[in-house]
Every structure is written in C-alpha cells, then in structure tokens.
Short mmCIF file of C-alpha atoms and ligand atoms in Angstrom, two decimals:
data_model
loop_
_atom_site.label_atom_id
_atom_site.label_comp_id
_atom_site.label_asym_id
_atom_site.label_seq_id
_atom_site.Cartn_x
_atom_site.Cartn_y
_atom_site.Cartn_z
CA MET A 1 -72.86 1.41 92.87
CA ASP A 2 -72.17 -1.34 95.37
CA ALA A 3 -68.60 -2.56 95.71
CA TRP A 4 -68.01 -6.00 97.22
CA PRO A 5 -68.01 -7.28 100.81
CA THR A 6 -65.08 -6.39 103.01
CA CYS A 7 -63.12 -8.83 105.12
CA ALA A 8 -61.89 -8.25 108.67
CA VAL A 9 -58.27 -7.19 109.07
CA PRO A 10 -56.66 -8.47 112.30
CA ASP A 11 -54.98 -5.94 114.59
CA LEU A 12 -51.26 -6.48 115.01
CA PRO A 13 -49.11 -5.48 117.99
CA GLY A 14 -47.29 -2.16 117.53
CA GLU A 15 -47.40 -0.15 114.34
CA GLY A 16 -45.79 -0.26 110.90
CA GLY A 17 -43.62 2.57 109.56
CA PRO A 18 -44.23 5.06 106.74
CA LEU A 19 -44.86 3.53 103.33
CA ARG A 20 -42.33 4.40 100.63
CA LEU A 21 -43.50 4.03 97.04
CA PHE A 22 -42.06 4.66 93.59
CA ASP A 23 -43.64 7.81 92.20
CA THR A 24 -43.74 7.87 88.39
CA ALA A 25 -43.75 11.69 88.31
CA ALA A 26 -40.67 11.99 90.54
CA GLY A 27 -38.96 8.94 89.03
CA GLU A 28 -37.92 7.70 92.45
CA VAL A 29 -39.06 5.97 95.60
CA ARG A 30 -40.41 8.53 98.06
CA ALA A 31 -42.19 8.28 101.39
CA THR A 32 -45.94 8.71 101.34
CA ALA A 33 -47.03 11.12 104.05
CA PRO A 34 -50.78 10.78 104.49
CA ASP A 35 -52.82 12.61 107.10
CA ALA A 36 -54.85 10.58 109.57
CA VAL A 37 -57.03 9.55 106.63
CA ALA A 38 -54.95 8.41 103.66
CA ARG A 39 -56.58 9.11 100.28
CA LEU A 40 -56.36 6.54 97.49
CA TYR A 41 -57.81 6.49 93.99
CA VAL A 42 -57.36 3.50 91.70
CA CYS A 43 -58.69 3.38 88.16
CA GLY A 44 -61.27 0.65 87.81
CA ILE A 45 -62.26 -1.67 85.05
CA THR A 46 -64.05 -1.11 81.77
CA PRO A 47 -66.45 -4.02 82.17
CA TYR A 48 -66.43 -5.71 78.78
CA ASP A 49 -64.51 -8.85 79.68
CA ALA A 50 -63.57 -10.87 82.74
CA THR A 51 -60.73 -10.05 85.17
CA HIS A 52 -57.42 -11.45 83.99
CA LEU A 53 -54.26 -11.91 86.03
CA GLY A 54 -52.90 -8.53 84.94
CA HIS A 55 -55.90 -6.76 86.47
CA ALA A 56 -55.71 -8.92 89.56
CA ALA A 57 -52.03 -8.06 90.07
CA THR A 58 -52.83 -4.33 89.84
CA TYR A 59 -55.67 -4.43 92.38
CA LEU A 60 -53.55 -6.60 94.71
CA THR A 61 -50.82 -3.96 94.58
CA PHE A 62 -53.16 -1.25 95.83
CA ASP A 63 -54.69 -3.64 98.32
CA LEU A 64 -51.23 -3.88 99.88
CA VAL A 65 -50.97 -0.07 99.90
CA GLN A 66 -54.19 0.05 101.88
CA ARG A 67 -53.06 -2.70 104.28
CA VAL A 68 -49.67 -1.09 104.95
CA TRP A 69 -51.26 2.32 105.59
CA ARG A 70 -53.81 0.80 107.97
CA ASP A 71 -51.01 -1.01 109.82
CA ALA A 72 -49.23 2.34 110.16
CA GLY A 73 -52.28 3.72 111.98
CA HIS A 74 -54.09 5.49 109.14
CA GLN A 75 -57.67 5.19 108.07
CA VAL A 76 -57.97 4.90 104.31
CA HIS A 77 -60.47 6.65 102.03
CA TYR A 78 -60.39 4.57 98.88
CA VAL A 79 -62.28 5.49 95.71
CA GLN A 80 -62.45 3.41 92.55
CA ASN A 81 -64.41 4.03 89.36
CA VAL A 82 -66.03 1.74 86.80
CA THR A 83 -65.92 2.96 83.22
CA ASP A 84 -69.35 1.57 82.50
CA VAL A 85 -69.79 3.43 79.23
CA ASP A 86 -66.89 3.70 76.77
CA ASP A 87 -65.85 2.60 73.29
CA PRO A 88 -64.43 -0.85 74.15
CA LEU A 89 -67.62 -1.83 76.00
CA LEU A 90 -69.89 -0.61 73.20
CA GLU A 91 -67.73 -2.26 70.54
CA ARG A 92 -67.77 -5.58 72.38
CA ALA A 93 -71.54 -5.43 72.88
CA ALA A 94 -72.09 -4.58 69.20
CA HIS A 95 -69.78 -7.44 68.19
CA THR A 96 -71.54 -10.06 70.32
CA GLY A 97 -75.07 -8.68 69.84
CA ASP A 98 -75.32 -8.16 73.60
CA ASN A 99 -77.04 -5.25 75.32
CA TRP A 100 -74.17 -3.03 76.55
CA MET A 101 -75.78 -2.49 79.96
CA ASN A 102 -76.29 -6.21 80.51
CA LEU A 103 -72.71 -6.91 79.46
CA ALA A 104 -71.42 -4.26 81.88
CA GLU A 105 -73.54 -5.48 84.78
CA ARG A 106 -72.48 -9.09 84.23
CA GLU A 107 -68.78 -8.27 84.07
CA ILE A 108 -68.93 -5.91 87.06
CA GLN A 109 -70.54 -8.70 89.09
CA LEU A 110 -67.86 -11.16 88.01
CA PHE A 111 -65.18 -8.62 89.00
CA ARG A 112 -66.78 -8.25 92.44
CA GLU A 113 -66.69 -12.02 92.88
CA ASP A 114 -63.04 -12.20 91.76
CA MET A 115 -62.02 -9.40 94.16
CA THR A 116 -63.93 -11.05 97.03
CA ALA A 117 -62.26 -14.41 96.38
CA LEU A 118 -58.81 -12.75 96.29
CA ARG A 119 -59.62 -10.93 99.57
CA VAL A 120 -59.05 -7.50 98.05
CA LEU A 121 -60.40 -4.87 100.45
CA PRO A 122 -63.17 -2.97 98.66
CA PRO A 123 -63.17 0.77 97.91
CA ASP A 124 -65.29 2.92 100.23
CA GLU A 125 -66.85 4.49 97.16
CA TYR A 126 -67.32 2.55 93.94
CA ILE A 127 -68.56 4.93 91.27
CA GLY A 128 -69.74 4.24 87.75
CA ALA A 129 -69.20 6.74 84.94
CA VAL A 130 -72.91 6.65 84.17
CA GLU A 131 -73.95 7.62 87.69
CA ALA A 132 -71.32 10.39 87.67
CA ILE A 133 -72.54 12.07 84.46
CA PRO A 134 -74.15 15.08 86.26
CA GLU A 135 -70.94 15.90 88.15
CA ILE A 136 -68.84 15.35 85.01
CA THR A 137 -71.00 17.73 82.95
CA ASP A 138 -70.77 20.33 85.74
CA ALA A 139 -66.98 20.13 85.58
CA ILE A 140 -66.92 20.43 81.79
CA GLU A 141 -69.22 23.48 82.05
CA ARG A 142 -66.66 25.08 84.36
CA LEU A 143 -63.84 24.31 81.93
CA LEU A 144 -65.86 25.91 79.13
CA GLU A 145 -66.51 29.02 81.23
CA HIS A 146 -62.78 29.44 81.81
CA GLY A 147 -61.90 28.86 78.17
CA ASP A 148 -60.33 25.52 79.03
CA ALA A 149 -62.47 23.50 76.60
CA TYR A 150 -63.39 23.95 72.93
CA HIS A 151 -66.03 22.67 70.54
CA LEU A 152 -65.17 20.52 67.55
CA ASP A 153 -67.95 19.17 65.34
CA GLY A 154 -70.31 18.47 68.22
CA ASP A 155 -67.62 17.16 70.61
CA LEU A 156 -65.72 19.00 73.34
CA TYR A 157 -61.96 18.91 73.72
CA PHE A 158 -59.46 19.86 76.40
CA PRO A 159 -56.54 21.95 75.14
CA ILE A 160 -53.34 20.77 76.78
CA SER A 161 -52.24 24.41 76.84
CA ALA A 162 -54.78 24.86 79.69
CA ALA A 163 -52.58 22.77 82.01
CA PRO A 164 -49.10 24.25 82.49
CA GLY A 165 -47.99 21.03 84.19
CA PHE A 166 -48.93 18.80 81.25
CA GLY A 167 -46.24 16.14 80.89
CA SER A 168 -45.08 16.18 84.49
CA GLU A 169 -46.89 12.98 85.48
CA SER A 170 -45.40 10.73 82.80
CA GLY A 171 -42.24 12.71 82.08
CA TYR A 172 -42.50 11.49 78.46
CA ASP A 173 -41.29 13.55 75.52
CA ARG A 174 -43.73 14.70 72.85
CA GLU A 175 -42.80 11.99 70.36
CA ARG A 176 -43.50 9.23 72.86
CA MET A 177 -46.75 10.91 73.93
CA LEU A 178 -47.95 11.07 70.33
CA ALA A 179 -47.15 7.41 69.74
CA LEU A 180 -48.90 6.25 72.93
CA PHE A 181 -51.87 8.54 72.37
CA ALA A 182 -52.48 6.92 68.96
CA GLU A 183 -51.98 3.43 70.40
CA ARG A 184 -54.22 3.86 73.45
CA GLY A 185 -57.49 5.28 72.21
CA GLY A 186 -56.46 8.88 71.45
CA ASP A 187 -57.08 10.66 68.15
CA PRO A 188 -53.93 12.67 67.31
CA GLN A 189 -54.83 12.75 63.61
CA ARG A 190 -58.29 14.31 63.96
CA PRO A 191 -58.49 17.50 61.86
CA GLY A 192 -59.44 20.69 63.66
CA LYS A 193 -57.80 19.98 66.99
CA ARG A 194 -55.66 22.78 68.38
CA ASP A 195 -52.99 20.28 69.41
CA PRO A 196 -52.85 16.60 68.37
CA LEU A 197 -52.55 15.68 72.07
CA ASP A 198 -55.77 17.46 73.12
CA SER A 199 -58.19 14.90 74.56
CA MET A 200 -61.93 14.52 74.27
CA LEU A 201 -63.96 15.67 77.27
CA TRP A 202 -67.41 15.03 75.86
CA GLN A 203 -68.44 13.02 72.85
CA GLY A 204 -71.55 14.24 71.09
CA ARG A 205 -74.29 11.74 70.32
CA ARG A 206 -73.30 9.13 67.72
CA HIS A 207 -75.73 7.07 65.70
CA GLY A 208 -76.61 3.82 67.47
CA GLU A 209 -74.73 4.68 70.66
CA PRO A 210 -76.08 5.50 74.12
CA PHE A 211 -76.30 9.18 75.01
CA TRP A 212 -77.49 11.39 77.84
CA ASN A 213 -79.30 14.71 77.40
CA THR A 214 -77.36 17.26 79.42
CA SER A 215 -76.59 20.97 79.51
CA LEU A 216 -73.72 20.14 77.13
CA GLY A 217 -76.12 18.59 74.64
CA ALA A 218 -76.70 14.90 73.97
CA GLY A 219 -73.66 12.69 74.36
CA ARG A 220 -71.41 10.90 76.82
CA PRO A 221 -68.28 11.72 78.82
CA GLY A 222 -64.66 11.04 77.92
CA TRP A 223 -62.65 8.61 80.01
CA HIS A 224 -59.99 10.95 81.46
CA ILE A 225 -62.41 13.58 82.79
CA GLU A 226 -64.45 10.77 84.36
CA CYS A 227 -61.59 9.83 86.67
CA SER A 228 -60.57 13.47 87.34
CA VAL A 229 -64.05 14.37 88.52
CA ILE A 230 -64.82 11.20 90.47
CA ALA A 231 -61.52 11.51 92.35
CA LEU A 232 -61.62 15.29 92.82
CA ASN A 233 -65.19 15.38 94.17
CA ARG A 234 -64.48 12.70 96.78
CA LEU A 235 -60.81 13.03 97.68
CA GLY A 236 -59.93 16.63 96.75
CA MET A 237 -56.72 17.82 95.11
CA GLY A 238 -53.40 16.53 96.35
CA PHE A 239 -54.67 13.12 97.43
CA ASP A 240 -52.03 10.60 98.37
CA VAL A 241 -51.91 7.97 95.63
CA GLN A 242 -53.33 7.71 92.12
CA GLY A 243 -52.92 4.10 91.06
CA GLY A 244 -53.32 1.86 88.06
CA GLY A 245 -51.48 -0.37 85.63
CA SER A 246 -48.41 1.02 83.84
CA ASP A 247 -50.45 1.23 80.61
CA LEU A 248 -52.34 4.12 82.25
CA VAL A 249 -49.26 6.34 82.72
CA PHE A 250 -50.05 8.01 79.40
CA PRO A 251 -52.44 9.29 78.22
CA HIS A 252 -54.95 8.44 80.96
CA HIS A 253 -53.23 9.62 84.13
CA GLU A 254 -51.52 12.56 82.43
CA HIS A 255 -54.82 13.86 81.09
CA SER A 256 -56.78 13.15 84.29
CA ALA A 257 -54.21 15.19 86.19
CA ALA A 258 -54.25 17.97 83.59
CA HIS A 259 -58.05 18.26 83.71
CA ALA A 260 -58.06 18.42 87.49
CA GLU A 261 -55.28 21.01 87.54
CA ALA A 262 -57.17 23.18 85.05
CA LEU A 263 -60.39 22.79 87.05
CA THR A 264 -58.84 23.86 90.33
CA GLY A 265 -55.93 26.06 89.30
CA THR A 266 -53.75 24.07 91.68
CA ALA A 267 -51.35 21.13 91.47
CA PRO A 268 -50.66 18.31 91.93
CA PHE A 269 -53.70 16.15 91.38
CA ALA A 270 -52.04 13.30 93.33
CA LYS A 271 -48.92 13.34 95.49
CA HIS A 272 -47.82 9.93 94.17
CA TYR A 273 -48.57 8.30 90.82
CA VAL A 274 -48.05 4.59 91.31
CA HIS A 275 -48.10 2.03 88.52
CA ALA A 276 -48.14 -1.75 88.54
CA GLY A 277 -46.26 -3.72 85.87
CA MET A 278 -47.88 -5.89 83.24
CA ILE A 279 -48.27 -9.65 83.46
CA GLY A 280 -47.11 -11.45 80.34
CA LEU A 281 -47.77 -14.87 78.95
CA ASP A 282 -45.43 -16.59 76.52
CA GLY A 283 -43.39 -13.42 76.07
CA GLU A 284 -46.35 -11.12 75.36
CA LYS A 285 -48.32 -8.70 77.52
CA MET A 286 -51.56 -10.31 78.67
CA SER A 287 -54.32 -8.36 76.98
CA LYS A 288 -57.74 -8.72 75.50
CA SER A 289 -56.59 -7.66 72.07
CA ARG A 290 -53.97 -10.44 71.99
CA GLY A 291 -56.45 -13.02 73.22
CA ASN A 292 -53.96 -14.52 75.68
CA LEU A 293 -55.81 -13.96 78.92
CA VAL A 294 -55.65 -16.13 82.01
CA LEU A 295 -58.91 -15.33 83.82
CA VAL A 296 -59.29 -15.29 87.59
CA SER A 297 -62.83 -16.68 87.26
CA LYS A 298 -61.61 -19.61 85.13
CA LEU A 299 -59.02 -20.51 87.76
CA ARG A 300 -61.65 -20.23 90.48
CA GLY A 301 -63.90 -22.48 88.42
CA ALA A 302 -61.08 -25.01 88.24
CA HIS A 303 -61.03 -25.05 92.08
CA ILE A 304 -57.69 -23.25 92.38
CA ASP A 305 -57.42 -21.87 95.93
CA PRO A 306 -57.64 -18.06 95.49
CA MET A 307 -55.10 -17.71 98.31
CA ALA A 308 -52.58 -19.66 96.23
CA LEU A 309 -53.35 -17.39 93.29
CA ARG A 310 -52.86 -14.34 95.50
CA LEU A 311 -49.51 -15.68 96.70
CA ALA A 312 -48.44 -16.51 93.15
CA LEU A 313 -49.16 -12.95 91.99
CA LEU A 314 -47.42 -11.37 94.99
CA ASP A 315 -44.27 -13.45 94.40
CA GLY A 316 -42.80 -10.80 92.12
CA HIS A 317 -42.24 -7.05 92.44
CA TYR A 318 -45.36 -5.08 91.61
CA ARG A 319 -43.51 -2.68 89.34
CA ALA A 320 -41.80 -5.37 87.26
CA ASP A 321 -43.38 -6.64 84.06
CA ARG A 322 -43.39 -10.36 84.70
CA GLU A 323 -44.24 -13.65 83.09
CA TRP A 324 -47.00 -15.96 84.15
CA THR A 325 -45.79 -19.53 83.76
CA GLY A 326 -47.42 -22.85 84.46
CA GLY A 327 -45.14 -23.51 87.42
CA ARG A 328 -46.22 -20.49 89.44
CA LEU A 329 -49.46 -21.92 90.77
CA PRO A 330 -48.12 -25.30 91.93
CA ALA A 331 -45.22 -23.50 93.66
CA ALA A 332 -47.66 -21.14 95.40
CA GLU A 333 -49.93 -24.03 96.42
CA ALA A 334 -46.97 -25.83 97.99
CA ARG A 335 -45.90 -22.66 99.82
CA LEU A 336 -49.45 -22.10 101.10
CA ALA A 337 -49.61 -25.69 102.41
CA ARG A 338 -46.27 -25.23 104.25
CA TRP A 339 -47.44 -21.95 105.79
CA ARG A 340 -50.75 -23.49 106.86
CA SER A 341 -49.04 -26.44 108.51
CA ALA A 342 -46.72 -24.09 110.44
CA VAL A 343 -49.48 -21.86 111.83
CA ALA A 344 -51.35 -24.99 112.98
CA LEU A 345 -48.46 -25.93 115.32
CA PRO A 346 -49.09 -25.62 119.08
CA ALA A 347 -45.93 -23.54 119.53
CA ALA A 348 -43.14 -22.10 117.41
CA PRO A 349 -40.18 -19.71 117.61
CA SER A 350 -41.05 -16.10 118.43
CA ALA A 351 -42.71 -14.27 115.54
CA GLU A 352 -41.95 -10.70 116.70
CA PRO A 353 -38.79 -10.42 114.55
CA LEU A 354 -40.73 -11.74 111.56
CA LEU A 355 -43.43 -9.10 112.03
CA ALA A 356 -40.73 -6.40 111.97
CA GLU A 357 -39.14 -7.90 108.85
CA VAL A 358 -42.41 -8.14 106.93
CA ARG A 359 -43.38 -4.59 107.91
CA ALA A 360 -40.01 -3.23 106.83
CA ALA A 361 -40.09 -5.09 103.50
CA LEU A 362 -43.59 -3.93 102.56
CA ALA A 363 -42.90 -0.35 103.64
CA ASP A 364 -39.95 -0.39 101.22
CA ASP A 365 -41.92 0.04 97.97
CA LEU A 366 -44.00 -3.11 98.64
CA ASP A 367 -41.09 -5.56 98.51
CA THR A 368 -43.25 -8.67 98.62
CA ILE A 369 -40.42 -10.95 97.49
CA THR A 370 -38.46 -10.16 100.66
CA ALA A 371 -41.60 -10.35 102.81
CA LEU A 372 -42.60 -13.78 101.49
CA GLY A 373 -39.01 -15.01 101.84
CA ALA A 374 -38.93 -13.95 105.50
CA ILE A 375 -42.17 -15.84 106.16
CA ASP A 376 -40.72 -18.90 104.39
CA ARG A 377 -37.70 -18.86 106.71
CA TRP A 378 -39.86 -18.62 109.85
CA VAL A 379 -42.08 -21.44 108.55
CA ALA A 380 -39.08 -23.67 107.82
CA THR A 381 -37.66 -23.07 111.30
CA ALA A 382 -41.01 -23.67 112.98
CA ARG A 383 -41.55 -26.93 111.13
CA ASP A 384 -38.05 -28.10 112.13
CA ARG A 385 -38.41 -27.03 115.77
CA PRO A 386 -42.13 -26.73 116.67
CA ALA A 387 -41.54 -25.41 120.19
CA GLY A 388 -41.13 -22.13 122.04
CA ASP A 389 -43.83 -19.48 122.03
CA PRO A 390 -47.44 -20.79 122.00
CA ALA A 391 -48.65 -17.38 120.72
CA ALA A 392 -46.29 -17.34 117.74
CA PRO A 393 -48.39 -19.40 115.26
CA THR A 394 -51.40 -17.14 115.85
CA LEU A 395 -49.33 -14.00 115.40
CA VAL A 396 -48.01 -15.32 112.09
CA ARG A 397 -51.51 -16.23 110.97
CA ASP A 398 -52.63 -12.69 111.83
CA LEU A 399 -49.70 -10.92 110.20
CA VAL A 400 -50.04 -12.93 106.99
CA ASP A 401 -53.74 -12.08 106.97
CA ALA A 402 -53.40 -8.37 107.81
CA LEU A 403 -50.34 -7.51 105.72
CA ILE A 404 -50.22 -10.05 102.87
CA GLY A 405 -54.00 -10.54 102.70
CA VAL A 406 -53.74 -14.33 102.70
CA ALA A 407 -56.04 -16.31 105.01
CA LEU A 408 -54.18 -19.35 106.36
ZN1 ZN N 501 -58.92 6.31 85.59
#
C-alpha cells in the first residue's frame, strides 16, 4: 500500500561516523555495520485507533536511525508493515459496529497524516498483512513440508523446538516468557499444544470473522509470521535493524525471528534488535487498554506545531520509559522559537564544531539529549553575539533538519 510523502533531507558537509545502537539480543551497545544499503524493518501499527505519543516516539527513534545512516553515506532500504487484519482490529470494529476494513483504512490514513506532520521519513515499502497473504501462506507451506508446523483443531502452530535459537532475541527465562505470552495475545493455556510457548501461524476460519481461501484452507495469518515473511522477502536474512517498541521484545520479535530462522536454516534474522521505551502518563504506560492516550492528531487539531511535538519527544533517551507531562510541550515550543530566531540571524559563530558534536551524540546510541543540548548552547551563543560566519545559521538550519528532522 502507499506510505506517506517523503521530505527532502539536506546534504551536510563531510560525513557522520558509524551508528552504535543498543542491541537487545547482545544486551549492549554495538556498532551497526551496514553495507552500502542499510536494511531496516520496523513493526507497523495495527490500525484500530489513532497514533498516540508512544507510537510517535517509536517511529521517531527509527527515523533518527535512518537519518544517521544516510549522513554516514548509506542508502537505506526501509520496510514497515501494517497489521491490517488481527484480533484487536476485529474486536474494535465489532464493538463499535464499524466495518473492519473501513476502520483500518481510516486509521492508516490518520497515521500517514501524523507521520507526515512529524516529518518521519516514509518506508520504501509499506506492506499490509492482507496484501501479503499469498507470500505468508507460501512460507507456512514450507514450514509444514519441513515438519516445522503442526495442525491443531483447524489452526496451524509453530513449535518452538523448530528454532534452536529461540530465546536469544529477548534473553528472557521461560517463566518470564510464559507470563508475557499470556499478557500479550498468546495462548499458553490452549490444550493440545506441544509447548505452551508455541505460537499460531495460521488461524482457521472463525464464525463472523474475515477469512481468505488459500492452500492452507480458509483462515487468516498470525501476527509473528506476517512480520517474518514481509521482512525476509524484501530485506533477506541478517538485515541490519529490527525495530519496535519495547513491548514487542517478547513474544513478537522472538517469534518472528524464530520463524525466519526455521524458514531459512540460518541465523540471525536481524543483526540488531532495537527497542524504544514506553511513554507514560500519570505514572502509567500510555496504552489503549488503559484509555490514557495523548493522540498526535488531537494535538495537531489543537494547532500544536508538530515540530515542537517532535522536539518534545526527542528530549529524552529513546530507550528510557518516560513520562509525558503538561510542561513538555511549552518547553519545546520555547526551545523551537529560540532555535528559529538564531537561524534567522545574518551571521553567527561557526557551526562546524556543532555539526561534529551532534553527529557524535547521535552516533552514540541516539543520544538526543546531548545533541539538543549542544544546539541549545550554539543558539544561546549566537543570540548573544550574532556575528562571525554568515554561513553558520544556514548550516545549523540544515543540520537540525537533516539529523534531528526538525524544520526551522
Ligand atoms: Zn512486527
């Protein structure tokens, strides 16, 4: 399906260094080492509700990954999925009496508008689960042929014994896996499974639910195999970064990796598994089930400058769970106004050292706090002494655009 419009990224003098990122599987910050074309997969939305600040923070994180790689001279092949058929979507549609396809289309369109407003660079390939059903059924057929899938009352399951590396992405022990599997849409209690942690690859037709007639019978795909196949068929095994929110560490990313490893007989699925922290409100994780969402579209509707919102979300480390408080937006608006006034000056102190500082900070596991602080210091100096290099304000405007994604 169509993604959203891209925005131009200014060229900067010189080149940034290698991007280091925290890899969940390794438990440490490691350098990414992409080829000329860096390969990025980020799990997309299930379109049953509007984009909240937690989603926005996640997609901004991987937008920075793309920007830093580009600045280091790489092209980026970025793939994102849309889980446009799954239980939460169908449940929401049934609850509101909406048609599930209309609900999905409406929320996908709102997401596109939110991403455009936040100047998130779009994926090169934006793939819905529904449009990927033929390739997903092909993959499940292959798993069946190799004995890496089994039937259970009309559904198909993946036995975790088929992936020797199962557990290496999250590093969680079995007890924690079982608890999270139950909490996040898994079915550890279902009778007849070979292992409680086995995950559903294909769900046979259920009364009143959409289904597709395929070689596997009538039904619809599971969520984990959807991402395995969409990523594998476009990026290949061993792509550079698999990204998402930290609530995807288990079971989603563990199972997606396990499916792909069973399908190919090789490992790893991704060289880095990178996870963004959760955004909380009033001491609780922001989530649909808790009903405490701050929506990007609502803020846009209230005429909040999306660039201020972007700055507010980047003023915290991407990996940290952090609180959204009422003071964050006014602080970001004031910062944006200061930055804009500084880049409008006819001349300012040289910006070359600032470019090096911002590059170094972002390359160090996306340290946006240090990067924004360095820009603040240059801005303060420029506003105190607006003289020196006439090219400096333009360079700062360009570097803030290219690396932070904020248009001044
Ligand atoms: Zn996914």
